[in-house]
Coordinates of C-alpha atoms in Angstrom, one line a residue:
M15 CA 1.8 -77.6 140.8
A16 CA 1.5 -76.0 137.9
A17 CA 4.1 -73.9 137.7
T18 CA 6.3 -77.1 138.4
L19 CA 4.6 -79.3 135.9
I20 CA 5.0 -76.7 133.3
R21 CA 9.3 -76.3 134.1
L22 CA 8.7 -80.4 133.6
K23 CA 7.3 -79.9 130.3
L24 CA 10.0 -77.4 129.2
Q25 CA 12.5 -79.8 130.4
L26 CA 10.7 -82.4 128.4
M27 CA 11.1 -80.5 125.3
A28 CA 14.6 -79.3 125.1
N29 CA 15.4 -82.8 125.6
D30 CA 13.8 -83.9 122.8
F31 CA 15.0 -81.0 121.1
T32 CA 18.8 -82.0 121.9
R33 CA 18.0 -85.9 121.6
S34 CA 17.7 -84.9 118.0
V35 CA 18.5 -82.2 115.8
W36 CA 15.3 -83.4 113.4
T37 CA 13.4 -82.3 116.1
I38 CA 14.2 -79.1 116.2
L39 CA 13.4 -79.3 112.4
G40 CA 10.1 -80.5 112.1
T41 CA 9.0 -77.7 114.9
L42 CA 10.2 -75.2 112.9
L43 CA 9.0 -76.6 110.0
V44 CA 5.4 -76.6 111.8
L45 CA 6.3 -73.0 113.3
I46 CA 6.9 -71.8 110.1
Y47 CA 3.8 -72.3 108.2
G48 CA 2.3 -72.0 110.9
L49 CA 2.9 -68.7 111.7
G50 CA 3.0 -68.0 108.5
M51 CA -0.8 -69.2 107.8
A52 CA -1.4 -67.2 110.9
T53 CA 0.2 -63.9 109.6
M54 CA -2.1 -64.2 106.7
L55 CA -5.1 -64.7 108.6
M56 CA -4.7 -61.7 110.5
V57 CA -3.8 -59.6 107.6
V58 CA -7.0 -60.2 106.7
Q59 CA -8.7 -59.3 109.7
V60 CA -7.1 -55.9 110.4
Q61 CA -8.0 -55.2 106.5
V62 CA -11.8 -56.7 107.3
G63 CA -12.1 -55.5 110.9
R64 CA -11.8 -51.1 109.7
G65 CA -15.8 -51.4 110.2
L66 CA -17.0 -50.7 106.9
E67 CA -18.1 -55.2 106.4
P68 CA -21.7 -56.0 107.9
V69 CA -21.7 -57.7 110.1
Q70 CA -23.1 -60.5 109.2
S71 CA -20.1 -61.4 107.0
L72 CA -18.4 -60.4 110.0
L73 CA -20.0 -63.1 111.7
T74 CA -19.2 -65.4 108.6
F75 CA -15.7 -65.2 108.6
S76 CA -15.5 -65.3 112.8
A77 CA -16.9 -68.8 113.1
L78 CA -15.7 -70.0 110.5
T79 CA -12.6 -69.6 111.5
G80 CA -13.4 -70.6 115.1
A81 CA -14.9 -74.0 114.2
A82 CA -11.4 -74.5 112.2
A83 CA -9.3 -73.7 115.4
M84 CA -12.0 -75.5 117.4
L85 CA -12.0 -78.8 114.8
L86 CA -8.3 -78.9 115.3
W87 CA -7.7 -78.7 119.0
T88 CA -10.1 -81.9 119.4
L89 CA -8.7 -84.3 116.4
V90 CA -4.9 -83.5 117.3
P91 CA -4.7 -85.3 120.0
L92 CA -6.7 -88.4 118.4
F93 CA -4.1 -88.9 116.1
V94 CA -1.0 -88.2 118.8
S95 CA -0.3 -90.7 120.4
G96 CA -4.3 -90.2 122.1
G97 CA -2.6 -87.2 123.0
D98 CA 0.1 -84.7 124.3
S99 CA 2.7 -88.0 125.0
L100 CA 4.6 -85.6 127.4
M101 CA 2.3 -85.0 129.6
D102 CA -0.1 -88.3 129.4
P103 CA -1.7 -88.1 132.9
R104 CA -1.2 -91.9 133.3
R105 CA 2.6 -91.4 133.8
L106 CA 1.7 -88.8 136.5
I107 CA -0.3 -90.6 138.8
T108 CA 1.9 -92.0 140.9
Y109 CA 4.2 -89.2 141.9
A110 CA 0.5 -88.6 144.2
V111 CA -0.6 -85.0 142.8
P112 CA -4.2 -84.0 144.6
R113 CA -6.2 -83.9 141.7
R114 CA -7.6 -80.4 141.4
S115 CA -4.3 -79.5 141.2
L116 CA -3.0 -82.3 138.6
I117 CA -5.9 -80.7 136.4
A118 CA -5.3 -77.8 136.8
G119 CA -1.6 -78.0 135.6
L120 CA -2.1 -80.3 132.5
V121 CA -4.4 -76.8 131.0
V122 CA -2.2 -75.3 132.1
A123 CA 0.6 -77.2 130.6
A124 CA -1.0 -77.5 127.1
L125 CA -0.9 -74.4 126.4
I126 CA 2.4 -74.8 125.9
S127 CA 2.2 -75.6 121.9
V128 CA 3.2 -74.6 118.9
G129 CA -0.9 -74.7 118.4
S130 CA -1.2 -72.1 121.1
V131 CA 1.4 -69.4 119.6
I132 CA -1.1 -69.8 116.4
T133 CA -3.7 -69.9 118.4
L134 CA -3.1 -66.4 120.6
M135 CA -1.6 -64.8 117.2
W136 CA -5.8 -65.7 115.4
L137 CA -7.0 -64.7 119.0
V138 CA -5.2 -61.7 118.6
G139 CA -6.2 -60.9 115.1
Q140 CA -9.8 -61.1 116.3
V141 CA -9.7 -58.4 119.1
L142 CA -8.3 -55.8 115.7
L143 CA -11.1 -57.3 113.5
W144 CA -13.8 -56.4 115.4
R145 CA -11.8 -52.9 117.2
W146 CA -14.4 -50.5 115.0
N147 CA -17.3 -51.4 117.9
P148 CA -16.0 -50.8 121.8
G149 CA -18.8 -53.2 122.5
A150 CA -17.3 -56.4 120.5
L151 CA -14.0 -55.6 121.1
A152 CA -14.0 -55.3 125.2
T153 CA -16.1 -58.8 124.6
S154 CA -13.0 -60.1 122.9
L155 CA -10.8 -59.1 124.9
L156 CA -12.9 -60.6 127.4
S157 CA -13.4 -63.9 125.6
L158 CA -9.9 -64.3 124.3
P159 CA -8.5 -66.3 127.9
L160 CA -11.6 -67.9 128.2
L161 CA -11.5 -69.1 124.4
L162 CA -7.8 -70.1 125.0
L163 CA -8.2 -71.8 128.8
T164 CA -11.3 -73.1 126.8
Y165 CA -9.1 -74.7 123.8
S166 CA -6.4 -76.6 126.0
M167 CA -9.0 -77.8 128.4
V168 CA -11.1 -79.5 125.2
A169 CA -7.7 -81.2 124.3
Q170 CA -7.0 -82.1 127.3
A171 CA -10.4 -83.9 127.6
I172 CA -9.3 -86.2 124.4
T173 CA -6.2 -87.0 125.8
T174 CA -7.3 -87.6 129.1
A175 CA -10.5 -89.4 127.9
M176 CA -8.2 -91.4 125.9
S177 CA -6.5 -92.3 129.0
A178 CA -8.7 -93.7 130.4
W179 CA -11.8 -95.1 127.6
F180 CA -9.6 -95.4 125.1
A181 CA -6.5 -97.4 126.8
G182 CA -6.6 -100.6 124.6
R183 CA -4.8 -101.2 121.8
R184 CA -8.2 -102.2 119.9
S185 CA -10.8 -99.1 120.5
R186 CA -7.4 -96.5 120.5
D187 CA -7.1 -97.7 117.1
V188 CA -10.6 -97.8 115.7
L189 CA -11.8 -94.4 117.0
A190 CA -8.8 -93.2 115.1
L191 CA -9.5 -95.1 112.2
L192 CA -13.6 -94.0 112.8
S193 CA -12.2 -90.3 113.2
V194 CA -10.1 -89.6 109.8
A195 CA -13.5 -91.8 107.7
V196 CA -15.4 -88.9 109.2
A197 CA -12.2 -86.5 108.3
V198 CA -12.8 -87.7 104.6
G199 CA -16.7 -88.4 104.7
A200 CA -17.0 -84.9 105.9
A201 CA -16.6 -83.2 101.7
P202 CA -19.7 -85.0 100.8
I203 CA -21.8 -83.8 104.0
V204 CA -20.8 -80.5 103.8
M205 CA -21.2 -80.0 99.8
S206 CA -24.3 -82.1 100.1
I207 CA -25.5 -78.7 102.2
T208 CA -24.2 -76.5 100.3
S209 CA -25.7 -77.9 97.5
A210 CA -29.3 -76.8 99.3
F211 CA -28.6 -73.7 98.4
E212 CA -27.4 -71.2 94.7
S213 CA -23.8 -71.3 96.0
L214 CA -21.5 -71.6 98.6
G215 CA -21.8 -67.5 99.2
E216 CA -25.2 -68.2 100.1
A217 CA -24.5 -70.8 101.9
L218 CA -21.5 -69.8 104.0
P219 CA -23.7 -67.0 106.6
R220 CA -26.5 -69.8 107.0
I221 CA -23.8 -72.1 107.9
A222 CA -21.7 -69.9 110.4
E223 CA -24.9 -68.5 112.0
V224 CA -25.7 -72.7 113.2
L225 CA -22.2 -72.8 114.0
S226 CA -22.4 -69.7 116.4
Y227 CA -24.8 -71.8 118.6
T228 CA -22.3 -74.9 118.8
P229 CA -19.7 -75.3 120.9
L230 CA -17.0 -75.1 117.6
A231 CA -18.1 -70.5 117.2
A232 CA -19.8 -69.9 120.0
G233 CA -17.2 -67.9 121.7
P234 CA -16.0 -66.4 118.4
A235 CA -19.3 -65.1 117.6
L236 CA -19.3 -63.3 121.0
P237 CA -18.6 -60.1 119.2
A238 CA -20.9 -60.2 116.6
A239 CA -23.7 -60.6 118.9
V240 CA -22.5 -57.8 121.1
A241 CA -22.1 -55.3 117.9
E242 CA -26.1 -56.4 116.9
G243 CA -26.9 -55.6 119.9
D244 CA -28.8 -59.2 120.4
L245 CA -29.0 -60.1 123.6
V246 CA -30.7 -63.3 123.9
G247 CA -28.4 -64.7 121.4
T248 CA -25.5 -63.2 123.2
A249 CA -26.9 -64.9 126.4
V250 CA -27.4 -68.3 124.3
R251 CA -23.5 -67.9 122.7
A252 CA -22.2 -67.2 126.6
V253 CA -24.1 -70.1 127.7
V254 CA -22.5 -72.4 125.0
L255 CA -19.1 -71.3 125.6
L256 CA -19.4 -72.2 129.4
A257 CA -20.6 -74.9 129.2
T258 CA -18.1 -76.0 126.8
A259 CA -15.0 -75.6 129.4
A260 CA -17.6 -77.0 131.8
A261 CA -17.9 -80.3 130.3
A262 CA -14.1 -80.8 128.9
L263 CA -13.0 -79.8 132.4
A264 CA -16.2 -83.0 134.1
V265 CA -14.5 -85.1 131.4
I266 CA -10.8 -84.4 133.0
R267 CA -12.3 -85.0 136.3
A268 CA -14.6 -88.9 135.1
G269 CA -11.2 -89.3 133.6
M270 CA -8.5 -89.1 136.2
V271 CA -10.6 -90.7 138.8
T272 CA -10.8 -93.4 136.2
I273 CA -6.8 -93.6 136.1
T274 CA -6.2 -93.1 139.9
E275 CA -8.7 -95.1 141.0
R276 CA -9.4 -98.2 138.5
P277 CA -6.0 -99.7 137.1
V278 CA -5.6 -101.2 133.4
S279 CA -6.3 -104.6 133.6
A280 CA -3.6 -106.8 132.1
P281 CA -4.3 -107.8 129.0
R282 CA -5.0 -111.2 128.1
T283 CA -2.7 -114.1 126.4
R284 CA -3.3 -115.8 123.6
T285 CA -2.0 -119.2 122.7
A286 CA -1.6 -120.1 119.4
R287 CA -3.2 -123.5 117.9
R288 CA -0.6 -126.0 116.9
G289 CA -0.3 -126.3 113.4
A290 CA -2.1 -122.3 112.8
I291 CA 0.5 -120.8 111.2
G292 CA -1.4 -118.1 109.2
L293 CA -0.3 -116.9 105.8
F294 CA 2.6 -119.0 105.5
A295 CA 1.2 -121.9 104.6
W296 CA -0.1 -120.5 101.3
A297 CA 3.2 -118.8 100.9
P298 CA 5.9 -120.4 98.3
S299 CA 8.4 -122.3 100.7
A300 CA 10.7 -119.6 99.6
P301 CA 12.6 -117.2 101.7
W302 CA 11.5 -114.6 99.7
G303 CA 8.0 -116.4 100.2
A304 CA 7.9 -116.4 104.3
V305 CA 9.0 -112.6 104.4
A306 CA 5.9 -111.9 102.2
A307 CA 3.2 -113.7 103.9
R308 CA 4.6 -112.0 107.1
C309 CA 4.2 -108.6 105.8
L310 CA 1.3 -109.6 104.4
T311 CA -0.4 -111.1 107.9
Y312 CA 0.5 -107.3 109.3
W313 CA -1.0 -105.8 106.6
F314 CA -4.3 -107.2 107.5
R315 CA -3.0 -107.3 111.6
D316 CA -1.3 -104.5 112.3
P317 CA -3.8 -101.1 112.6
R318 CA -0.6 -99.7 112.0
Y319 CA -0.7 -100.7 107.9
G320 CA -4.2 -101.7 107.9
A321 CA -5.1 -98.1 107.8
S322 CA -4.4 -97.2 104.1
L323 CA -6.6 -100.2 103.7
I324 CA -9.5 -98.7 105.6
I325 CA -9.2 -95.6 103.7
V326 CA -9.1 -96.6 100.6
P327 CA -13.2 -97.4 100.3
V328 CA -13.5 -94.4 101.7
L329 CA -12.3 -92.8 99.3
A330 CA -14.3 -94.5 96.9
V331 CA -17.9 -94.7 98.5
V332 CA -16.4 -89.9 98.7
G333 CA -15.5 -90.2 94.7
I334 CA -19.1 -91.6 94.3
V335 CA -21.0 -89.2 96.0
M336 CA -19.2 -85.8 95.4
S337 CA -18.7 -87.0 91.5
A338 CA -22.9 -87.6 92.4
Q339 CA -23.4 -83.6 93.1
L340 CA -21.0 -81.6 91.0
G341 CA -21.8 -83.9 87.9
D342 CA -18.2 -84.5 86.6
A343 CA -16.3 -87.8 87.0
W344 CA -12.9 -86.0 87.2
M345 CA -13.1 -87.2 90.7
L346 CA -13.9 -91.3 89.8
L347 CA -11.3 -91.3 87.2
G348 CA -8.5 -90.0 89.6
L349 CA -9.2 -93.1 92.3
G350 CA -7.0 -95.3 90.7
P351 CA -4.2 -93.6 90.9
F352 CA -4.6 -91.9 94.2
V353 CA -5.5 -95.7 94.9
A354 CA -1.9 -96.4 93.3
W355 CA -0.2 -94.0 94.9
M356 CA -1.1 -94.8 98.3
L357 CA -0.7 -98.4 98.4
G358 CA 2.3 -98.1 96.5
F359 CA 4.2 -95.5 99.4
G360 CA 3.1 -97.4 101.9
I361 CA 5.5 -99.7 102.7
A362 CA 8.2 -96.9 102.7
A363 CA 8.3 -97.7 106.3
D364 CA 8.4 -101.1 106.2
L365 CA 11.9 -102.0 108.0
S366 CA 11.0 -98.9 110.6
Y367 CA 7.7 -100.6 111.1
D368 CA 9.5 -104.0 112.1
S369 CA 10.6 -102.6 115.2
T370 CA 12.1 -105.0 116.7
A371 CA 10.7 -108.1 114.5
F372 CA 13.6 -106.7 112.4
A373 CA 16.0 -109.4 115.0
Q374 CA 14.3 -112.2 112.8
H375 CA 16.2 -111.2 109.6
V376 CA 19.5 -110.7 111.6
T377 CA 19.6 -114.5 113.1
A378 CA 18.1 -115.8 110.3
G379 CA 20.4 -114.0 107.7
V380 CA 17.8 -112.8 105.4
R381 CA 19.1 -111.6 102.0
G382 CA 18.2 -108.4 101.2
L383 CA 16.7 -109.2 97.8
D384 CA 14.3 -112.1 99.6
D385 CA 13.5 -109.3 101.7
R386 CA 13.0 -106.9 99.1
L387 CA 10.8 -108.8 97.2
G388 CA 8.9 -110.9 100.2
R389 CA 7.8 -107.0 101.2
A390 CA 6.8 -105.4 97.6
A391 CA 5.4 -109.4 97.0
A392 CA 2.5 -108.6 100.0
V393 CA 1.8 -104.9 99.1
L394 CA 1.1 -106.1 94.9
V395 CA -1.1 -109.2 96.1
F396 CA -3.9 -106.9 96.9
A397 CA -2.4 -103.0 95.6
L398 CA -2.9 -104.7 92.4
P399 CA -6.1 -105.8 91.9
L400 CA -7.3 -102.9 94.3
T401 CA -5.6 -100.3 91.6
L402 CA -7.6 -102.4 88.6
L403 CA -11.4 -102.1 90.0
A404 CA -10.2 -98.4 90.8
A405 CA -9.4 -96.6 88.2
G406 CA -11.0 -99.2 85.1
I407 CA -15.2 -99.5 87.0
P408 CA -15.1 -95.7 87.0
A409 CA -13.5 -95.4 83.6
L410 CA -15.8 -98.0 82.3
L411 CA -18.2 -96.3 83.3
A412 CA -17.5 -92.4 82.9
G413 CA -15.7 -93.3 79.4
G414 CA -14.7 -95.3 76.4
A415 CA -12.4 -97.9 76.0
A416 CA -9.1 -94.7 75.4
T417 CA -10.4 -93.6 79.1
V418 CA -10.0 -97.4 80.5
L419 CA -6.3 -97.1 79.1
V420 CA -5.9 -94.3 80.3
C421 CA -6.2 -94.5 83.6
L422 CA -4.7 -98.2 83.9
G423 CA -1.4 -97.0 82.3
L424 CA -1.8 -94.1 84.7
S425 CA -2.5 -96.3 88.3
L426 CA -0.4 -99.0 86.8
G427 CA 2.4 -96.7 86.6
M428 CA 1.7 -95.1 89.8
L429 CA 1.6 -98.7 91.6
L430 CA 5.1 -100.1 90.5
V431 CA 7.0 -96.3 90.7
G432 CA 5.4 -96.3 94.2
V433 CA 6.9 -100.3 95.4
G434 CA 10.5 -99.5 93.5
I435 CA 11.0 -96.0 95.5
S436 CA 9.8 -97.6 98.2
S437 CA 12.1 -100.6 98.3
V438 CA 14.5 -98.3 97.8
T439 CA 13.9 -95.2 100.7
S440 CA 12.9 -97.9 103.4
A441 CA 16.6 -99.4 103.4
R442 CA 18.5 -96.1 103.0
L443 CA 16.1 -93.3 104.7
L444 CA 15.0 -94.4 108.6
Y445 CA 13.2 -93.2 110.4
P446 CA 11.1 -93.4 114.3
V447 CA 7.5 -95.0 112.9
P448 CA 4.5 -95.6 115.3
Q449 CA 5.9 -99.0 117.9
P450 CA 4.1 -102.1 117.5
G451 CA 0.2 -101.2 120.0
E452 CA 0.6 -98.0 119.5
S453 CA -2.2 -95.9 117.3
P454 CA -1.0 -95.8 114.0
F455 CA -1.0 -92.1 113.5
A456 CA 1.0 -91.7 117.0
T457 CA 3.9 -89.3 115.9
P458 CA 6.9 -90.5 118.2
Q459 CA 9.6 -87.9 119.6
G460 CA 11.8 -86.7 117.3
S461 CA 10.6 -88.2 113.6
A462 CA 8.7 -85.2 112.3
G463 CA 11.3 -83.6 110.6
R464 CA 12.4 -86.6 109.1
S465 CA 9.3 -88.2 108.6
L466 CA 8.4 -85.1 106.5
I467 CA 11.2 -85.0 104.5
V468 CA 11.8 -88.1 103.3
Q469 CA 8.0 -88.5 102.2
F470 CA 8.4 -85.4 100.6
A471 CA 11.5 -86.2 98.6
S472 CA 9.3 -89.3 98.1
W473 CA 6.9 -88.4 96.8
L474 CA 8.7 -85.3 94.4
I475 CA 10.7 -88.3 92.6
M476 CA 7.8 -90.4 92.1
V477 CA 6.0 -87.4 90.5
V478 CA 9.2 -87.0 88.2
L479 CA 9.6 -90.2 87.5
M480 CA 5.3 -90.2 86.7
I481 CA 6.1 -87.2 84.1
P482 CA 6.2 -89.4 80.8
E483 CA 2.5 -91.2 81.6
L484 CA 1.9 -86.7 82.3
V485 CA 2.9 -85.4 79.2
L486 CA 1.6 -88.7 77.2
W487 CA -1.7 -87.9 79.4
I488 CA -2.0 -84.1 77.9
V489 CA -1.7 -85.8 74.3
W490 CA -4.4 -87.6 74.5
L491 CA -6.0 -84.5 76.4
V492 CA -5.2 -83.0 73.1
T493 CA -5.7 -85.0 70.1
S494 CA -8.2 -87.5 71.7
G495 CA -5.5 -90.0 70.2
T496 CA -7.0 -94.1 71.5
W497 CA -2.8 -94.2 69.8
A498 CA -2.3 -91.6 72.9
A499 CA -3.9 -93.7 75.2
A500 CA -1.8 -97.7 73.8
T501 CA 1.3 -96.3 74.1
L502 CA -0.1 -94.5 77.8
L503 CA -0.1 -97.6 79.1
V504 CA 2.6 -99.7 77.6
V505 CA 5.5 -97.0 78.6
A506 CA 3.5 -97.2 81.9
L507 CA 3.8 -100.5 81.9
V508 CA 7.7 -101.1 80.7
K509 CA 9.0 -98.1 82.5
G510 CA 6.7 -99.1 85.5
L511 CA 7.7 -102.8 85.8
L512 CA 12.0 -101.7 84.9
V513 CA 11.2 -99.0 88.0
L514 CA 9.7 -102.3 90.1
F515 CA 12.7 -103.9 89.0
W516 CA 16.0 -101.0 90.3
G517 CA 14.4 -100.9 93.2
I518 CA 14.3 -103.7 94.4
R519 CA 17.9 -104.7 94.0
S520 CA 19.2 -101.2 94.3
G521 CA 17.2 -101.6 97.5
A522 CA 18.6 -105.3 97.9
R523 CA 21.7 -103.7 98.3
T524 CA 21.6 -101.3 100.1
Y525 CA 20.4 -103.4 102.8
D526 CA 22.6 -106.1 102.4
R527 CA 25.8 -103.2 102.5
R528 CA 24.0 -101.6 105.6
F529 CA 22.5 -104.5 107.2
P530 CA 23.8 -104.2 110.8
E531 CA 23.8 -100.2 110.6
I532 CA 20.2 -100.8 109.9
Y533 CA 19.8 -103.3 112.6
Q534 CA 21.4 -100.4 115.0
Q535 CA 19.1 -97.9 113.9
I536 CA 16.0 -99.8 114.8
R537 CA 16.4 -100.8 117.5
T538 CA 17.4 -96.8 118.4
Y539 CA 13.8 -96.0 117.0
A540 CA 12.6 -99.4 119.4

């Protein structure tokens, strides 16, 4: 059965590659980047594995890199469509495969990925790291396949759990958003722990020692315990590693039982109350007003848009905590431009997110100018006050009037430029995005390469357009002149409004010219 599932996954991957050249390009980019990082890590492992470093240093290195590997195998399934979309167990239950064979096949098939290749390179580096000690070398060799299988089982356990117990849209989205909040908030937690020590160098060995007795790093820390002759430590870490694998296996099995014996009930349907038209009642009675009301409704009800809004308060908390710990206000002062960039870029895939709802524009014959203007107005309704608050309050607390002018200039310039550029790119450069009802962090097949290139190109253009503000910011830092801060704000507003006007007009012309192609392309992605 495992061989059949492996062949099935290879065939599905091959089909995916043949559908779009962007898939091949994206996979190659990820592979090249991952192999580059793994190669650099392996060079370090070979260098420090000559037996000249103390065991504690090698333990710190192994535990921290091992914890990073386990976190990646755990978190990636949360953000990629609830797991491996090619081998979702719910898609396989109709084939009446024996449960035990299906579990074994899925675990082995999960190893066919770019992540497995990179992880294998790191594990081979672990063997080279401990080559100076025969006992540690043998332990690292024996634990290599067990660690690889454990990572695969943990990832499959997350995938199966998401499919079995978090199949509902709301629960899946809430879980993914909470994961993002925890991931973003991890930095101040780590800094709080580090602040208990005199330096980061002093803190890392203690952190690694604790991690080596947890599922995150018990396996990679096994050779260190053997090298030190610590029998108790070796036994405890081996038990933790085996218990992690057993727990993952138990979760997979329980999830399979749920999937096969308790089918998902049909979602309840709700009927809208007569006359309750929501934000449409408040929007201007014009085509662009209707577009703005619809898009604004998406921002507050569609998790694919709402993820950006949830991150804003999390970033504010992170900025406050880290600034308090570092005793430096630069993180607070950078909050405004970062929020502006994130919200301004938020409509870069607006048309792609529309999916089949774009048919409303087709049947109604919405003009490009109304479409572009409505979507820009929808995001600016809340992005403008949020940006003013994120930029103004920290600057007011941390500096004087000139600081306020600079932060407002950089933030408003970034917001207006971002919305202007996004108004063009969302009409000209469409790419597959998560469909309505999917996780906001899902990665549709064939989208990785194209979306990466489009986003990188958009960010690069935004940076280039922000050069005048950046130059004036440097001038203000050097001269401390209020005139430079005031000039920055004026230049940012004038140039930002010009870019916004140009973006809406240019995007509208592209929309009108490519209207049939846009609809056809969106239908292809739906």
